[in-house]
mmCIF file of C-alpha atoms in Angstrom:
data_model
loop_
_atom_site.group_PDB
_atom_site.id
_atom_site.type_symbol
_atom_site.label_atom_id
_atom_site.label_comp_id
_atom_site.label_asym_id
_atom_site.label_seq_id
_atom_site.Cartn_x
_atom_site.Cartn_y
_atom_site.Cartn_z
ATOM 1 C CA MET N 1 0.000 0.000 0.000
ATOM 2 C CA LEU N 2 2.793 2.433 0.850
ATOM 3 C CA LEU N 3 4.511 1.588 -2.420
ATOM 4 C CA ALA N 4 1.310 2.307 -4.359
ATOM 5 C CA LEU N 5 0.857 5.619 -2.536
ATOM 6 C CA SER N 6 4.479 6.663 -3.052
ATOM 7 C CA LYS N 7 3.522 8.383 -6.323
ATOM 8 C CA TYR N 8 1.918 11.098 -4.190
ATOM 9 C CA ASP N 9 5.032 11.694 -2.061
ATOM 10 C CA SER N 10 6.159 14.888 -3.793
ATOM 11 C CA THR N 11 2.637 16.342 -3.771
ATOM 12 C CA ILE N 12 2.164 15.576 -0.084
ATOM 13 C CA GLU N 13 5.528 17.134 0.753
ATOM 14 C CA GLU N 14 4.536 20.287 -1.117
ATOM 15 C CA LEU N 15 1.232 20.324 0.754
ATOM 16 C CA ARG N 16 3.047 19.773 4.059
ATOM 17 C CA TRP N 17 5.304 22.761 3.367
ATOM 18 C CA ALA N 18 2.402 25.040 2.372
ATOM 19 C CA ALA N 19 0.243 23.984 5.328
ATOM 20 C CA ALA N 20 3.056 24.879 7.734
ATOM 21 C CA LEU N 21 2.971 28.530 6.613
ATOM 22 C CA PRO N 22 0.901 30.357 9.256
ATOM 23 C CA ALA N 23 -0.832 32.759 6.846
ATOM 24 C CA SER N 24 -1.380 30.387 3.920
ATOM 25 C CA ARG N 25 -4.908 30.065 2.558
ATOM 26 C CA PHE N 26 -6.781 29.086 -0.568
ATOM 27 C CA PRO N 27 -7.012 31.962 -3.140
ATOM 28 C CA LEU N 28 -10.757 32.597 -3.362
ATOM 29 C CA ASN N 29 -12.373 35.509 -5.195
ATOM 30 C CA TYR N 30 -14.423 37.361 -2.587
ATOM 31 C CA ASP N 31 -14.940 40.407 -4.840
ATOM 32 C CA SER N 32 -17.513 38.842 -7.134
ATOM 33 C CA GLU N 33 -20.646 40.947 -7.514
ATOM 34 C CA GLU N 34 -22.769 37.804 -7.475
ATOM 35 C CA PRO N 35 -22.785 35.998 -4.102
ATOM 36 C CA PHE N 36 -23.646 32.770 -5.937
ATOM 37 C CA ALA N 37 -20.538 33.090 -8.099
ATOM 38 C CA ILE N 38 -17.902 32.849 -5.350
ATOM 39 C CA LEU N 39 -16.733 29.415 -6.397
ATOM 40 C CA LEU N 40 -15.211 27.009 -3.902
ATOM 41 C CA PRO N 41 -13.404 24.595 -6.229
ATOM 42 C CA HIS N 42 -10.888 23.583 -3.563
ATOM 43 C CA LEU N 43 -13.269 21.846 -1.160
ATOM 44 C CA ALA N 44 -13.788 18.543 -2.992
ATOM 45 C CA PRO N 45 -10.048 18.056 -3.794
ATOM 46 C CA HIS N 46 -9.289 19.096 -0.222
ATOM 47 C CA LYS N 47 -11.439 16.278 1.131
ATOM 48 C CA GLY N 48 -10.005 13.803 -1.389
ATOM 49 C CA CYS N 49 -6.471 14.719 -0.357
ATOM 50 C CA VAL N 50 -7.264 14.002 3.289
ATOM 51 C CA VAL N 51 -8.632 10.586 2.308
ATOM 52 C CA VAL N 52 -5.235 9.786 0.764
ATOM 53 C CA LEU N 53 -3.441 11.063 3.888
ATOM 54 C CA ARG N 54 -5.618 8.863 6.081
ATOM 55 C CA LEU N 55 -4.956 5.815 3.928
ATOM 56 C CA ARG N 56 -1.231 6.432 4.060
ATOM 57 C CA ALA N 57 -1.302 7.018 7.831
ATOM 58 C CA LEU N 58 -3.188 3.747 8.344
ATOM 59 C CA ALA N 59 -0.650 1.857 6.227
ATOM 60 C CA GLU N 60 2.225 3.461 8.134
ATOM 61 C CA LEU N 61 0.683 2.494 11.472
ATOM 62 C CA GLU N 62 0.261 -1.068 10.271
ATOM 63 C CA ALA N 63 3.936 -1.087 9.269
ATOM 64 C CA GLY N 64 4.969 0.203 12.699
ATOM 65 C CA GLN N 65 5.909 3.654 11.351
ATOM 66 C CA ALA N 66 4.152 5.849 13.875
ATOM 67 C CA GLU N 67 6.220 8.987 13.268
ATOM 68 C CA PRO N 68 5.370 9.269 9.541
ATOM 69 C CA ALA N 69 1.746 8.432 10.420
ATOM 70 C CA LEU N 70 1.681 11.294 12.914
ATOM 71 C CA ALA N 71 3.143 13.600 10.268
ATOM 72 C CA ASP N 72 0.338 12.699 7.844
ATOM 73 C CA VAL N 73 -2.368 13.160 10.480
ATOM 74 C CA SER N 74 -0.825 16.545 11.309
ATOM 75 C CA VAL N 75 -0.920 17.629 7.660
ATOM 76 C CA ALA N 76 -4.591 16.666 7.421
ATOM 77 C CA LEU N 77 -5.433 18.706 10.529
ATOM 78 C CA ARG N 78 -3.376 21.694 9.339
ATOM 79 C CA VAL N 79 -4.980 21.687 5.903
ATOM 80 C CA ALA N 80 -8.388 21.728 7.600
ATOM 81 C CA GLU N 81 -7.303 24.796 9.564
ATOM 82 C CA LYS N 82 -6.708 26.667 6.313
ATOM 83 C CA ILE N 83 -10.413 26.729 5.480
ATOM 84 C CA ARG N 84 -11.753 27.434 8.974
ATOM 85 C CA SER N 85 -11.415 31.184 8.436
ATOM 86 C CA GLU N 86 -13.461 31.120 5.239
ATOM 87 C CA PRO N 87 -16.844 32.888 5.624
ATOM 88 C CA PHE N 88 -18.898 29.984 4.308
ATOM 89 C CA LEU N 89 -20.902 27.394 6.166
ATOM 90 C CA ILE N 90 -19.934 24.743 3.609
ATOM 91 C CA SER N 91 -16.233 25.321 4.369
ATOM 92 C CA HIS N 92 -16.828 24.602 8.044
ATOM 93 C CA LEU N 93 -18.841 21.498 7.191
ATOM 94 C CA VAL N 94 -15.904 20.268 5.101
ATOM 95 C CA CYS N 95 -13.662 20.826 8.156
ATOM 96 C CA ILE N 96 -16.013 18.572 10.119
ATOM 97 C CA ALA N 97 -15.850 15.954 7.361
ATOM 98 C CA VAL N 98 -12.047 16.162 7.398
ATOM 99 C CA LEU N 99 -12.065 15.571 11.157
ATOM 100 C CA ALA N 100 -14.242 12.475 10.696
ATOM 101 C CA ILE N 101 -11.863 11.142 8.029
ATOM 102 C CA THR N 102 -8.679 11.873 9.984
ATOM 103 C CA GLU N 103 -10.072 10.569 13.276
ATOM 104 C CA GLN N 104 -9.952 6.980 12.048
ATOM 105 C CA ALA N 105 -6.148 7.015 11.831
ATOM 106 C CA LEU N 106 -5.855 8.545 15.296
ATOM 107 C CA TRP N 107 -8.133 5.933 16.888
ATOM 108 C CA GLU N 108 -6.539 3.019 15.078
ATOM 109 C CA GLY N 109 -3.186 4.109 16.462
ATOM 110 C CA LEU N 110 -4.754 4.149 19.933
ATOM 111 C CA ALA N 111 -6.404 0.758 19.498
ATOM 112 C CA LYS N 112 -3.129 -0.863 18.463
ATOM 113 C CA HIS N 113 -1.018 1.079 20.983
ATOM 114 C CA ARG N 114 1.149 2.564 18.225
ATOM 115 C CA TRP N 115 1.502 6.104 19.611
ATOM 116 C CA THR N 116 4.247 7.086 22.055
ATOM 117 C CA ASP N 117 3.686 9.465 24.957
ATOM 118 C CA ALA N 118 5.339 12.329 23.056
ATOM 119 C CA GLN N 119 3.204 11.650 19.981
ATOM 120 C CA LEU N 120 0.035 11.554 22.058
ATOM 121 C CA SER N 121 0.991 14.870 23.640
ATOM 122 C CA GLU N 122 1.485 16.357 20.169
ATOM 123 C CA LEU N 123 -1.889 15.025 18.991
ATOM 124 C CA ASP N 124 -3.567 16.568 22.033
ATOM 125 C CA HIS N 125 -1.879 19.887 21.276
ATOM 126 C CA GLN N 126 -3.163 19.871 17.702
ATOM 127 C CA LEU N 127 -6.680 18.756 18.641
ATOM 128 C CA ALA N 128 -6.914 21.547 21.214
ATOM 129 C CA THR N 129 -6.842 24.130 18.412
ATOM 130 C CA PRO N 130 -10.221 23.511 16.729
ATOM 131 C CA ASP N 131 -13.140 25.222 18.454
ATOM 132 C CA PHE N 132 -16.264 24.063 16.666
ATOM 133 C CA VAL N 133 -18.609 26.003 18.959
ATOM 134 C CA ALA N 134 -16.882 29.261 18.000
ATOM 135 C CA ASP N 135 -16.821 28.064 14.386
ATOM 136 C CA TYR N 136 -20.575 27.547 14.558
ATOM 137 C CA GLN N 137 -21.073 31.141 15.667
ATOM 138 C CA ARG N 138 -18.771 32.363 12.903
ATOM 139 C CA ALA N 139 -20.554 30.278 10.281
ATOM 140 C CA MET N 140 -24.004 31.512 11.341
ATOM 141 C CA ARG N 141 -22.926 35.162 11.242
ATOM 142 C CA ALA N 142 -21.422 34.604 7.811
ATOM 143 C CA GLU N 143 -24.584 32.836 6.658
ATOM 144 C CA ASN N 144 -26.596 35.799 7.904
ATOM 145 C CA ALA N 145 -24.519 38.164 5.750
ATOM 146 C CA TRP N 146 -24.592 35.803 2.771
ATOM 147 C CA GLN N 147 -28.373 35.397 2.811
ATOM 148 C CA ALA N 148 -28.918 39.148 3.030
ATOM 149 C CA ALA N 149 -26.503 39.723 0.139
ATOM 150 C CA SER N 150 -28.200 37.005 -1.912
ATOM 151 C CA MET N 151 -31.668 38.466 -1.420
ATOM 152 C CA ASP N 152 -30.376 41.933 -2.233
ATOM 153 C CA PHE N 153 -28.736 40.571 -5.376
ATOM 154 C CA LEU N 154 -32.029 38.987 -6.476
ATOM 155 C CA ARG N 155 -33.781 42.304 -5.898
ATOM 156 C CA HIS N 156 -31.388 44.030 -8.294
ATOM 157 C CA HIS N 157 -31.156 41.134 -10.793
ATOM 158 C CA PRO N 158 -34.614 39.601 -11.261
ATOM 159 C CA ASN N 159 -33.359 37.687 -14.297
ATOM 160 C CA GLN N 160 -31.431 35.460 -11.875
ATOM 161 C CA TRP N 161 -34.656 33.922 -10.618
ATOM 162 C CA ARG N 162 -34.398 31.457 -13.499
ATOM 163 C CA ASP N 163 -31.374 29.894 -11.777
ATOM 164 C CA LEU N 164 -33.365 29.557 -8.564
ATOM 165 C CA PHE N 165 -36.510 28.111 -10.101
ATOM 166 C CA GLU N 166 -35.809 25.497 -12.746
ATOM 167 C CA ALA N 167 -39.441 24.438 -13.163
ATOM 168 C CA GLY N 168 -42.241 26.336 -14.861
ATOM 169 C CA PRO N 169 -42.535 28.436 -18.030
ATOM 170 C CA PRO N 170 -39.189 29.915 -19.129
ATOM 171 C CA ASN N 171 -40.291 33.565 -18.835
ATOM 172 C CA LEU N 172 -42.236 33.253 -15.600
ATOM 173 C CA PRO N 173 -39.254 33.596 -13.218
ATOM 174 C CA ASP N 174 -38.097 36.833 -14.888
ATOM 175 C CA LEU N 175 -41.606 38.256 -14.786
ATOM 176 C CA THR N 176 -42.134 37.176 -11.195
ATOM 177 C CA GLY N 177 -38.870 38.732 -10.101
ATOM 178 C CA ARG N 178 -39.654 42.052 -11.785
ATOM 179 C CA LEU N 179 -43.123 42.272 -10.250
ATOM 180 C CA ILE N 180 -42.019 41.692 -6.650
ATOM 181 C CA PRO N 181 -41.959 44.984 -4.691
ATOM 182 C CA SER N 182 -38.585 45.891 -3.170
ATOM 183 C CA GLY N 183 -40.232 46.031 0.232
ATOM 184 C CA TRP N 184 -40.893 42.301 0.089
ATOM 185 C CA PHE N 185 -37.184 41.642 -0.353
ATOM 186 C CA TYR N 186 -36.344 43.955 2.552
ATOM 187 C CA GLN N 187 -38.898 42.217 4.788
ATOM 188 C CA ASN N 188 -37.459 38.810 3.900
ATOM 189 C CA GLU N 189 -33.940 40.060 4.638
ATOM 190 C CA LEU N 190 -35.147 41.345 8.007
ATOM 191 C CA ARG N 191 -36.944 38.130 8.938
ATOM 192 C CA SER N 192 -34.080 35.931 7.795
ATOM 193 C CA SER N 193 -31.551 37.953 9.788
ATOM 194 C CA LYS N 194 -33.713 38.006 12.919
ATOM 195 C CA PHE N 195 -34.291 34.264 12.691
ATOM 196 C CA ILE N 196 -30.564 33.513 12.436
ATOM 197 C CA LEU N 197 -29.619 35.939 15.209
ATOM 198 C CA GLU N 198 -32.448 34.982 17.569
ATOM 199 C CA GLN N 199 -32.935 31.278 16.832
ATOM 200 C CA PHE N 200 -29.734 29.786 15.409
ATOM 201 C CA LEU N 201 -26.966 31.924 16.933
ATOM 202 C CA PRO N 202 -27.806 31.315 20.641
ATOM 203 C CA ILE N 203 -27.565 27.538 20.104
ATOM 204 C CA GLY N 204 -23.786 27.734 20.503
ATOM 205 C CA ASP N 205 -22.418 29.120 23.789
ATOM 206 C CA VAL N 206 -18.743 29.908 23.203
ATOM 207 C CA ARG N 207 -18.014 30.822 26.815
ATOM 208 C CA GLN N 208 -19.423 27.550 28.149
ATOM 209 C CA GLN N 209 -18.283 25.537 25.100
ATOM 210 C CA MET N 210 -21.764 24.078 24.774
ATOM 211 C CA ILE N 211 -24.369 23.379 22.112
ATOM 212 C CA SER N 212 -27.967 23.505 23.397
ATOM 213 C CA PRO N 213 -30.197 20.672 22.109
ATOM 214 C CA THR N 214 -33.237 22.498 23.541
ATOM 215 C CA LEU N 215 -32.524 25.535 21.376
ATOM 216 C CA VAL N 216 -31.880 23.264 18.375
ATOM 217 C CA LYS N 217 -35.395 21.844 18.763
ATOM 218 C CA GLN N 218 -36.868 25.313 19.287
ATOM 219 C CA ALA N 219 -35.248 26.584 16.078
ATOM 220 C CA ASP N 220 -36.517 23.535 14.182
ATOM 221 C CA GLU N 221 -40.042 24.122 15.451
ATOM 222 C CA ALA N 222 -39.966 27.883 14.767
ATOM 223 C CA LEU N 223 -38.914 27.276 11.180
ATOM 224 C CA ARG N 224 -41.460 24.504 10.682
ATOM 225 C CA THR N 225 -44.312 26.713 11.885
ATOM 226 C CA MET N 226 -43.211 29.896 10.083
ATOM 227 C CA ARG N 227 -46.148 31.221 8.062
ATOM 228 C CA VAL N 228 -45.640 31.465 4.324
ATOM 229 C CA THR N 229 -46.270 35.073 3.292
ATOM 230 C CA PRO N 230 -44.670 37.408 0.760
ATOM 231 C CA TYR N 231 -42.565 38.653 3.685
ATOM 232 C CA SER N 232 -41.224 35.180 4.532
ATOM 233 C CA SER N 233 -41.189 33.165 1.281
ATOM 234 C CA LEU N 234 -37.459 33.674 0.679
ATOM 235 C CA CYS N 235 -36.745 32.836 4.321
ATOM 236 C CA ARG N 236 -38.540 29.526 3.876
ATOM 237 C CA MET N 237 -36.376 28.925 0.828
ATOM 238 C CA PHE N 238 -32.952 29.712 2.348
ATOM 239 C CA LEU N 239 -33.206 28.892 6.076
ATOM 240 C CA PRO N 240 -33.948 25.120 5.939
ATOM 241 C CA GLY N 241 -30.399 24.538 4.734
ATOM 242 C CA LEU N 242 -29.178 25.572 8.198
ATOM 243 C CA VAL N 243 -31.353 23.212 10.238
ATOM 244 C CA ASN N 244 -28.896 20.300 10.524
ATOM 245 C CA SER N 245 -25.799 22.463 10.975
ATOM 246 C CA PRO N 246 -25.924 22.757 14.805
ATOM 247 C CA ARG N 247 -26.066 18.959 15.077
ATOM 248 C CA LYS N 248 -22.916 18.553 12.993
ATOM 249 C CA PHE N 249 -20.965 21.199 14.913
ATOM 250 C CA ALA N 250 -22.020 19.606 18.218
ATOM 251 C CA TRP N 251 -20.868 16.192 17.016
ATOM 252 C CA ALA N 252 -17.533 17.640 15.834
ATOM 253 C CA GLN N 253 -16.800 19.302 19.180
ATOM 254 C CA ALA N 254 -17.725 16.098 21.001
ATOM 255 C CA ALA N 255 -15.462 14.101 18.672
ATOM 256 C CA VAL N 256 -12.513 16.394 19.435
ATOM 257 C CA ASN N 257 -13.156 16.249 23.191
ATOM 258 C CA LEU N 258 -13.446 12.464 23.113
ATOM 259 C CA ALA N 259 -10.243 12.104 21.069
ATOM 260 C CA ARG N 260 -8.250 14.385 23.395
ATOM 261 C CA THR N 261 -9.521 12.475 26.440
ATOM 262 C CA ALA N 262 -8.644 9.153 24.821
ATOM 263 C CA CYS N 263 -5.094 10.388 24.143
ATOM 264 C CA ALA N 264 -4.765 11.264 27.836
ATOM 265 C CA LEU N 265 -6.111 7.840 28.821
ATOM 266 C CA GLU N 266 -3.525 6.139 26.623
ATOM 267 C CA ARG N 267 -0.778 8.280 28.148
ATOM 268 C CA HIS N 268 -1.969 7.133 31.582
ATOM 269 C CA ARG N 269 -1.821 3.500 30.426
ATOM 270 C CA LEU N 270 1.718 3.956 29.111
ATOM 271 C CA ALA N 271 2.807 5.452 32.434
ATOM 272 C CA HIS N 272 0.950 3.128 34.826
ATOM 273 C CA GLY N 273 0.225 0.013 32.785
ATOM 274 C CA LYS N 274 -3.549 0.421 32.990
ATOM 275 C CA TYR N 275 -6.346 2.905 32.447
ATOM 276 C CA PRO N 276 -7.520 4.983 35.433
ATOM 277 C CA GLU N 277 -10.695 4.314 37.377
ATOM 278 C CA THR N 278 -11.989 7.833 36.673
ATOM 279 C CA LEU N 279 -11.142 10.718 34.364
ATOM 280 C CA ASP N 280 -10.116 12.804 37.382
ATOM 281 C CA ALA N 281 -6.761 10.978 37.369
ATOM 282 C CA LEU N 282 -5.779 12.475 33.988
ATOM 283 C CA ALA N 283 -5.286 16.162 34.822
ATOM 284 C CA PRO N 284 -2.913 17.846 34.975
ATOM 285 C CA GLN N 285 -0.237 15.228 34.263
ATOM 286 C CA PHE N 286 -1.656 13.799 31.037
ATOM 287 C CA ILE N 287 -3.902 16.652 29.929
ATOM 288 C CA ALA N 288 -4.168 20.192 31.249
ATOM 289 C CA LYS N 289 -7.928 19.866 31.749
ATOM 290 C CA VAL N 290 -10.289 17.087 30.758
ATOM 291 C CA PRO N 291 -12.683 18.622 28.185
ATOM 292 C CA PRO N 292 -16.389 18.451 29.071
ATOM 293 C CA ASP N 293 -19.297 17.050 27.132
ATOM 294 C CA PRO N 294 -20.409 19.903 24.807
ATOM 295 C CA ILE N 295 -23.972 18.695 25.384
ATOM 296 C CA GLY N 296 -24.889 20.049 28.812
ATOM 297 C CA GLY N 297 -21.323 20.852 29.867
ATOM 298 C CA GLN N 298 -21.115 17.889 32.267
ATOM 299 C CA PRO N 299 -18.098 15.522 32.363
ATOM 300 C CA LEU N 300 -17.829 12.981 29.588
ATOM 301 C CA HIS N 301 -19.067 9.543 30.600
ATOM 302 C CA TYR N 302 -16.347 6.958 31.160
ATOM 303 C CA ARG N 303 -16.107 3.477 32.597
ATOM 304 C CA LEU N 304 -13.751 0.537 32.475
ATOM 305 C CA THR N 305 -14.860 -2.753 30.943
ATOM 306 C CA ASP N 306 -14.245 -6.259 32.252
ATOM 307 C CA ASP N 307 -11.640 -6.931 29.553
ATOM 308 C CA GLY N 308 -9.455 -4.021 30.679
ATOM 309 C CA HIS N 309 -10.584 -1.531 28.048
ATOM 310 C CA PHE N 310 -12.961 1.402 28.393
ATOM 311 C CA ILE N 311 -16.092 3.077 27.077
ATOM 312 C CA LEU N 312 -16.048 6.846 26.632
ATOM 313 C CA TYR N 313 -19.033 8.813 25.386
ATOM 314 C CA SER N 314 -21.094 11.980 25.119
ATOM 315 C CA VAL N 315 -24.820 11.805 25.887
ATOM 316 C CA GLY N 316 -25.623 13.252 22.456
ATOM 317 C CA LEU N 317 -28.453 15.531 21.418
ATOM 318 C CA ASN N 318 -31.156 13.585 23.249
ATOM 319 C CA GLU N 319 -29.390 14.685 26.491
ATOM 320 C CA LYS N 320 -30.005 11.231 27.898
ATOM 321 C CA ASP N 321 -27.415 8.817 29.222
ATOM 322 C CA ASP N 322 -28.168 5.653 27.244
ATOM 323 C CA GLY N 323 -25.368 3.744 28.963
ATOM 324 C CA GLY N 324 -22.956 4.048 26.051
ATOM 325 C CA THR N 325 -25.402 2.705 23.452
ATOM 326 C CA GLU N 326 -25.262 4.204 19.973
ATOM 327 C CA SER N 327 -28.206 4.648 17.652
ATOM 328 C CA LEU N 328 -27.475 4.155 13.957
ATOM 329 C CA THR N 329 -29.278 5.280 10.829
ATOM 330 C CA LYS N 330 -30.387 2.835 8.145
ATOM 331 C CA GLY N 331 -27.159 3.637 6.306
ATOM 332 C CA GLY N 332 -25.063 2.580 9.322
ATOM 333 C CA SER N 333 -23.848 6.041 10.346
ATOM 334 C CA VAL N 334 -24.392 7.559 13.786
ATOM 335 C CA ASP N 335 -27.893 8.913 14.389
ATOM 336 C CA LEU N 336 -27.094 12.339 15.807
ATOM 337 C CA ASP N 337 -30.529 12.806 17.361
ATOM 338 C CA ASN N 338 -30.729 9.530 19.282
ATOM 339 C CA GLY N 339 -28.409 7.474 21.463
ATOM 340 C CA ASP N 340 -24.964 8.316 22.827
ATOM 341 C CA TRP N 341 -21.897 9.355 20.832
ATOM 342 C CA VAL N 342 -19.575 6.526 21.806
ATOM 343 C CA ARG N 343 -15.906 5.625 21.616
ATOM 344 C CA ARG N 344 -15.780 1.986 22.697
ATOM 345 C CA TYR N 345 -12.083 1.242 23.020
ATOM 346 C CA PRO N 346 -10.484 -0.378 21.111
ATOM 347 C CA ASP N 347 -13.227 -0.333 18.442
ATOM 348 C CA MET N 348 -13.054 2.273 15.691
ATOM 349 C CA PRO N 349 -15.604 5.116 15.773
ATOM 350 C CA LYS N 350 -18.432 4.872 13.246
ATOM 351 C CA LEU N 351 -18.481 7.724 10.726
#
């Protein structure tokens, strides 16, 4: 596998060098007059590149080459950092996808006891950087600005309605757009902005590092019951795309907190030959502070198993301790609304 992947060595080294530059970023055109025309062609290749890095890291771990594996995991995490400052929700969602991809290599190294204490300390240092609760706030504020700019653009360019509505007679969208009073656009901008600021934004508490499931449900319900009027029709068109975002950011922050805690647990095992009875034994020697569950802010749930391993989990968005039991969708991925978000050591996390 490493031989087959060696054809990417020079490309990965170039990427490693660029990712190490503190101010490096992807060259996007933010000056486009059309908000819809700010292309993001780097996101799909970005994700594909991380898949290759994960595959190579897994092969290196299997070959007992933990240091190169750590280097590849580090590149994946650094490349993700380069798009976190982008003012687009989709960029942040790609960061979350990159975390899910990269996490497999980290956990496989833990399951097979491949990482050294120094490597685990370095992984903890890198995982401490992402703040998905703050990213959620940033993404919602950016989405607020983007939606207002999009509605304003449609007000000035009614011919663009054809791109929004593919069905119907070919001239109807243009005619519809030209007949809509400007005040309707302004009212939709106002309602959209108020909904984001009053319903979506409070879901993430940066100071407490928490995502509120109660507010997630309230926002869902408020959007579902929003009356369809000329003053809200564009809101009903744009806002539903934001509904699942808080769930994904909450999962990402929980995944980071679980991974950092697991690194500290492995460091404890390396030092003492076994895992601790409670998470209280980890700080400050193996981690400065054990991160909390971003759902509710309580400690993560942890217990030893009879075979000498452990179960570590967040209660998830149902805010209920299900005893470390996951709920899966029909496709086999984690159901974010039901069950716990579990890391059952040494099993790999489900993506």
